[in-house]
Amino acid sequence: MKDWSTTREFLLEIPKPIATKSYSPIAHSVFINELQEELYKKGYEVAEERYLHANKGQILTGNFRITDNTSNELMPCINFTNSYNKMRKASIRATAMVLVCKNGMMGSTSVGSYSRKHSGTALEDIRIKMGEVVNSLEAEFERLLLNVEEMKQIELNKKIIAQLVGDMYINENLIKTEQLSILNNEIHSSINFKGNSVWDFYNHVTESLHNNHPMEYDKQHIKLHSYISSKFNLTGNNRLYGNEIEIAELV
């Protein structure tokens, strides 16, 4: 259930639910096929497609990694969610992927994202917004690249790392109990991120979220980026998580 797959056939074969007066289902194929077509029309090449599903495919999250030569460590992505059991809204978001570990990076932006309940004109709306999100992909990727460079410039000490982990777990419910041991292991013995920068810590956390349930995968990544952006005043931050950490505290 929590393993990423590159196989689309199983998901496309699942019957779409019957529409009712209050429920307007959206076929998985709208995201799996039509979204890729939209990317191709705009000149993007999909280098990799991955899917995470639950409840026998009733809940779906997926992402398309886009070929790009801008960075050797980050690639632009489109992430999406859908459900046939009303458990998740339909959504689409311009994101990024860290190449060395395939961890997600999902900023919070009104331009580069859209979500919609399965009701009324949901299908028509998601098709319209699909093009808008694809159009915003380049700008959102550039912002995330800037955030990476900003995070690399900020060094953390053990005290601040402990404060961040405690706050994220106890106060914000941003990481869950079963993810704490993974996070602790990454902080002390990460293979790919051995330093003490905010960027290293960010990837320690996303590694603990790597195989999350499709109900929570995108939500936790979005919350993480908003949290780190607020605490360290990164470009584009939405200040949802209180006061930023003063750099003087890190010395």
CSV table of C-alpha atoms in Angstrom, one decimal:
chain,number,residue,atom,x,y,z
A,1,MET,CA,0.0,0.0,0.0
A,2,LYS,CA,2.8,2.4,0.8
A,3,ASP,CA,5.2,1.5,-2.0
A,4,TRP,CA,5.5,3.7,-5.0
A,5,SER,CA,4.7,2.1,-8.3
A,6,THR,CA,5.3,3.1,-11.9
A,7,THR,CA,2.5,0.9,-13.2
A,8,ARG,CA,-0.6,2.8,-14.4
A,9,GLU,CA,-2.6,-0.1,-15.9
A,10,PHE,CA,-4.1,-1.2,-12.5
A,11,LEU,CA,-5.3,2.3,-11.7
A,12,LEU,CA,-6.8,2.9,-15.1
A,13,GLU,CA,-8.8,-0.3,-15.0
A,14,ILE,CA,-10.6,0.6,-11.7
A,15,PRO,CA,-14.2,1.5,-12.6
A,16,LYS,CA,-15.1,5.2,-12.0
A,17,PRO,CA,-18.0,5.5,-9.5
A,18,ILE,CA,-21.5,6.5,-10.6
A,19,ALA,CA,-22.3,10.2,-10.3
A,20,THR,CA,-25.1,11.4,-8.1
A,21,LYS,CA,-26.7,14.8,-7.4
A,22,SER,CA,-24.1,15.5,-4.8
A,23,TYR,CA,-21.1,13.6,-6.1
A,24,SER,CA,-19.2,14.2,-9.3
A,25,PRO,CA,-16.4,11.6,-9.6
A,26,ILE,CA,-13.3,12.3,-11.6
A,27,ALA,CA,-11.6,9.4,-13.4
A,28,HIS,CA,-8.0,8.6,-12.5
A,29,SER,CA,-7.3,8.8,-16.2
A,30,VAL,CA,-7.9,12.6,-16.1
A,31,PHE,CA,-4.7,12.8,-14.1
A,32,ILE,CA,-2.8,9.9,-15.5
A,33,ASN,CA,-3.4,10.6,-19.2
A,34,GLU,CA,-4.8,14.1,-19.6
A,35,LEU,CA,-2.3,15.7,-17.3
A,36,GLN,CA,0.6,14.2,-19.1
A,37,GLU,CA,-1.0,15.4,-22.4
A,38,GLU,CA,-1.2,18.9,-21.0
A,39,LEU,CA,2.5,18.8,-20.0
A,40,TYR,CA,3.5,17.6,-23.5
A,41,LYS,CA,1.5,20.4,-25.1
A,42,LYS,CA,3.4,22.9,-23.1
A,43,GLY,CA,6.8,21.4,-24.1
A,44,TYR,CA,7.5,19.4,-21.0
A,45,GLU,CA,8.9,15.8,-21.1
A,46,VAL,CA,7.8,13.4,-18.3
A,47,ALA,CA,11.0,11.6,-17.2
A,48,GLU,CA,9.2,9.4,-14.6
A,49,GLU,CA,5.7,8.7,-13.4
A,50,ARG,CA,5.0,7.3,-9.9
A,51,TYR,CA,1.8,6.3,-8.1
A,52,LEU,CA,0.9,5.6,-4.5
A,53,HIS,CA,-2.5,4.2,-3.8
A,54,ALA,CA,-4.6,2.7,-1.0
A,55,ASN,CA,-8.0,0.9,-0.6
A,56,LYS,CA,-7.4,-1.1,-3.8
A,57,GLY,CA,-6.8,2.1,-5.8
A,58,GLN,CA,-9.8,4.1,-4.4
A,59,ILE,CA,-7.3,6.7,-3.1
A,60,LEU,CA,-4.5,7.8,-5.3
A,61,THR,CA,-1.6,10.2,-5.2
A,62,GLY,CA,1.0,10.5,-7.9
A,63,ASN,CA,3.7,12.6,-9.4
A,64,PHE,CA,5.3,13.2,-12.8
A,65,ARG,CA,9.0,14.2,-12.7
A,66,ILE,CA,9.8,16.6,-15.5
A,67,THR,CA,13.1,16.5,-17.5
A,68,ASP,CA,15.0,19.7,-16.7
A,69,ASN,CA,18.7,20.8,-16.9
A,70,THR,CA,18.4,23.7,-14.5
A,71,SER,CA,19.7,21.8,-11.4
A,72,ASN,CA,21.6,18.7,-10.8
A,73,GLU,CA,19.9,18.0,-7.5
A,74,LEU,CA,16.3,19.1,-8.0
A,75,MET,CA,13.7,18.4,-10.7
A,76,PRO,CA,10.3,20.0,-11.3
A,77,CYS,CA,7.3,17.8,-10.7
A,78,ILE,CA,3.5,17.8,-10.9
A,79,ASN,CA,1.8,16.1,-7.9
A,80,PHE,CA,-1.8,15.1,-7.9
A,81,THR,CA,-4.4,13.3,-5.7
A,82,ASN,CA,-7.8,11.8,-6.4
A,83,SER,CA,-10.2,9.4,-4.8
A,84,TYR,CA,-13.2,7.2,-5.7
A,85,ASN,CA,-14.5,7.0,-2.1
A,86,LYS,CA,-14.8,10.7,-1.2
A,87,MET,CA,-11.9,10.4,1.2
A,88,ARG,CA,-9.7,13.0,-0.7
A,89,LYS,CA,-10.3,16.0,-2.8
A,90,ALA,CA,-9.1,16.1,-6.3
A,91,SER,CA,-5.9,18.2,-6.4
A,92,ILE,CA,-3.0,19.2,-8.5
A,93,ARG,CA,0.2,21.0,-7.5
A,94,ALA,CA,3.5,22.3,-9.0
A,95,THR,CA,6.3,20.7,-6.9
A,96,ALA,CA,9.8,19.4,-7.0
A,97,MET,CA,11.7,16.2,-6.3
A,98,VAL,CA,15.2,15.8,-4.8
A,99,LEU,CA,16.9,13.5,-7.2
A,100,VAL,CA,19.4,11.8,-4.9
A,101,CYS,CA,16.6,10.4,-2.7
A,102,LYS,CA,13.3,11.1,-4.6
A,103,ASN,CA,11.9,13.0,-1.6
A,104,GLY,CA,9.2,15.5,-2.4
A,105,MET,CA,9.3,19.3,-2.0
A,106,MET,CA,5.9,20.9,-2.0
A,107,GLY,CA,5.5,24.6,-1.4
A,108,SER,CA,2.3,26.3,-0.5
A,109,THR,CA,1.1,28.6,-3.3
A,110,SER,CA,-2.3,29.6,-4.5
A,111,VAL,CA,-1.1,30.0,-8.1
A,112,GLY,CA,0.7,26.7,-8.4
A,113,SER,CA,-2.0,24.5,-6.8
A,114,TYR,CA,-5.7,23.7,-6.9
A,115,SER,CA,-8.0,21.4,-5.0
A,116,ARG,CA,-11.6,20.6,-5.4
A,117,LYS,CA,-14.4,18.5,-3.8
A,118,HIS,CA,-16.0,15.9,-6.1
A,119,SER,CA,-19.2,17.9,-6.6
A,120,GLY,CA,-20.9,20.0,-9.3
A,121,THR,CA,-18.6,21.0,-12.1
A,122,ALA,CA,-15.5,19.4,-10.5
A,123,LEU,CA,-14.3,17.7,-13.7
A,124,GLU,CA,-14.6,20.8,-15.8
A,125,ASP,CA,-12.9,22.9,-13.1
A,126,ILE,CA,-10.0,20.5,-12.6
A,127,ARG,CA,-9.4,20.4,-16.4
A,128,ILE,CA,-9.2,24.2,-16.6
A,129,LYS,CA,-7.0,24.5,-13.5
A,130,MET,CA,-4.7,21.8,-14.8
A,131,GLY,CA,-3.5,24.1,-17.5
A,132,GLU,CA,-3.0,26.9,-15.1
A,133,VAL,CA,-0.9,24.8,-12.7
A,134,VAL,CA,1.2,23.5,-15.6
A,135,ASN,CA,1.8,27.1,-16.7
A,136,SER,CA,3.0,28.0,-13.2
A,137,LEU,CA,5.5,25.1,-13.0
A,138,GLU,CA,8.5,27.0,-14.1
A,139,ALA,CA,8.0,29.9,-11.7
A,140,GLU,CA,7.3,27.6,-8.7
A,141,PHE,CA,10.3,25.5,-9.5
A,142,GLU,CA,12.5,28.6,-9.5
A,143,ARG,CA,11.1,29.6,-6.1
A,144,LEU,CA,11.8,26.2,-4.7
A,145,LEU,CA,15.4,26.3,-6.1
A,146,LEU,CA,15.8,29.6,-4.3
A,147,ASN,CA,14.5,28.1,-1.1
A,148,VAL,CA,17.1,25.3,-1.3
A,149,GLU,CA,19.9,27.8,-1.6
A,150,GLU,CA,18.5,29.8,1.3
A,151,MET,CA,18.3,26.7,3.5
A,152,LYS,CA,21.9,25.7,2.6
A,153,GLN,CA,23.1,29.0,4.1
A,154,ILE,CA,21.6,28.4,7.6
A,155,GLU,CA,23.5,26.1,10.0
A,156,LEU,CA,21.6,24.5,12.9
A,157,ASN,CA,23.0,23.3,16.2
A,158,LYS,CA,21.7,20.3,18.2
A,159,LYS,CA,19.6,22.5,20.5
A,160,ILE,CA,17.6,24.0,17.7
A,161,ILE,CA,17.2,20.7,15.9
A,162,ALA,CA,15.7,19.2,19.1
A,163,GLN,CA,13.4,22.2,19.5
A,164,LEU,CA,12.2,21.9,15.9
A,165,VAL,CA,11.6,18.2,16.2
A,166,GLY,CA,9.7,18.6,19.4
A,167,ASP,CA,7.6,21.5,18.1
A,168,MET,CA,6.8,19.7,14.9
A,169,TYR,CA,5.8,16.5,16.8
A,170,ILE,CA,4.1,17.8,19.9
A,171,ASN,CA,2.6,21.2,18.9
A,172,GLU,CA,2.0,21.0,15.1
A,173,ASN,CA,1.3,17.3,14.6
A,174,LEU,CA,3.5,17.6,11.5
A,175,ILE,CA,5.4,14.4,12.0
A,176,LYS,CA,3.8,11.2,13.5
A,177,THR,CA,5.0,8.8,16.2
A,178,GLU,CA,6.0,6.1,13.7
A,179,GLN,CA,8.1,8.6,11.7
A,180,LEU,CA,10.2,9.8,14.7
A,181,SER,CA,12.5,6.8,14.7
A,182,ILE,CA,13.2,7.3,10.9
A,183,LEU,CA,13.8,11.0,11.5
A,184,ASN,CA,16.1,10.3,14.4
A,185,ASN,CA,18.1,7.9,12.3
A,186,GLU,CA,18.4,10.3,9.4
A,187,ILE,CA,19.6,13.2,11.7
A,188,HIS,CA,22.4,11.0,13.1
A,189,SER,CA,23.4,8.9,10.1
A,190,SER,CA,21.9,10.1,6.8
A,191,ILE,CA,23.7,8.8,3.8
A,192,ASN,CA,23.0,11.8,1.5
A,193,PHE,CA,22.6,14.7,3.9
A,194,LYS,CA,25.4,14.7,6.5
A,195,GLY,CA,25.6,18.4,7.4
A,196,ASN,CA,23.7,20.5,9.9
A,197,SER,CA,22.1,23.0,7.5
A,198,VAL,CA,18.4,23.6,7.3
A,199,TRP,CA,18.5,21.9,3.9
A,200,ASP,CA,20.0,18.8,5.5
A,201,PHE,CA,17.3,18.8,8.2
A,202,TYR,CA,14.6,19.4,5.7
A,203,ASN,CA,15.6,16.2,3.8
A,204,HIS,CA,15.9,14.3,7.1
A,205,VAL,CA,12.2,15.1,7.7
A,206,THR,CA,11.1,14.3,4.1
A,207,GLU,CA,12.9,11.0,4.3
A,208,SER,CA,10.7,10.1,7.3
A,209,LEU,CA,7.7,11.0,5.2
A,210,HIS,CA,8.9,9.1,2.1
A,211,ASN,CA,6.5,6.1,2.2
A,212,ASN,CA,3.6,7.8,3.8
A,213,HIS,CA,-0.1,6.8,3.2
A,214,PRO,CA,-1.6,8.5,0.1
A,215,MET,CA,-4.2,10.2,2.4
A,216,GLU,CA,-1.4,12.2,4.1
A,217,TYR,CA,1.6,12.2,1.7
A,218,ASP,CA,1.1,15.6,0.1
A,219,LYS,CA,-0.5,17.2,3.2
A,220,GLN,CA,2.6,16.5,5.4
A,221,HIS,CA,5.0,17.7,2.7
A,222,ILE,CA,3.1,21.0,2.2
A,223,LYS,CA,2.9,21.6,6.0
A,224,LEU,CA,6.6,20.9,6.3
A,225,HIS,CA,7.6,23.4,3.6
A,226,SER,CA,5.2,26.0,5.1
A,227,TYR,CA,6.7,25.3,8.6
A,228,ILE,CA,10.4,25.6,7.5
A,229,SER,CA,9.6,28.6,5.3
A,230,SER,CA,7.9,30.4,8.3
A,231,LYS,CA,10.6,29.5,10.8
A,232,PHE,CA,13.5,30.6,8.6
A,233,ASN,CA,11.8,33.4,6.6
A,234,LEU,CA,12.3,31.7,3.2
A,235,THR,CA,11.2,33.5,0.0
A,236,GLY,CA,7.5,33.1,-0.5
A,237,ASN,CA,6.7,32.0,3.1
A,238,ASN,CA,3.1,32.3,4.2
A,239,ARG,CA,3.9,32.9,7.9
A,240,LEU,CA,1.4,30.2,9.0
A,241,TYR,CA,3.7,28.9,11.8
A,242,GLY,CA,4.4,31.8,14.1
A,243,ASN,CA,7.6,33.7,14.7
A,244,GLU,CA,10.7,32.9,12.8
A,245,ILE,CA,13.8,31.6,14.5
A,246,GLU,CA,16.4,34.3,15.0
A,247,ILE,CA,19.6,33.5,13.2
A,248,ALA,CA,21.5,34.7,16.4
A,249,GLU,CA,20.0,31.7,18.2
A,250,LEU,CA,21.8,29.3,16.0
A,251,VAL,CA,25.3,30.5,16.9
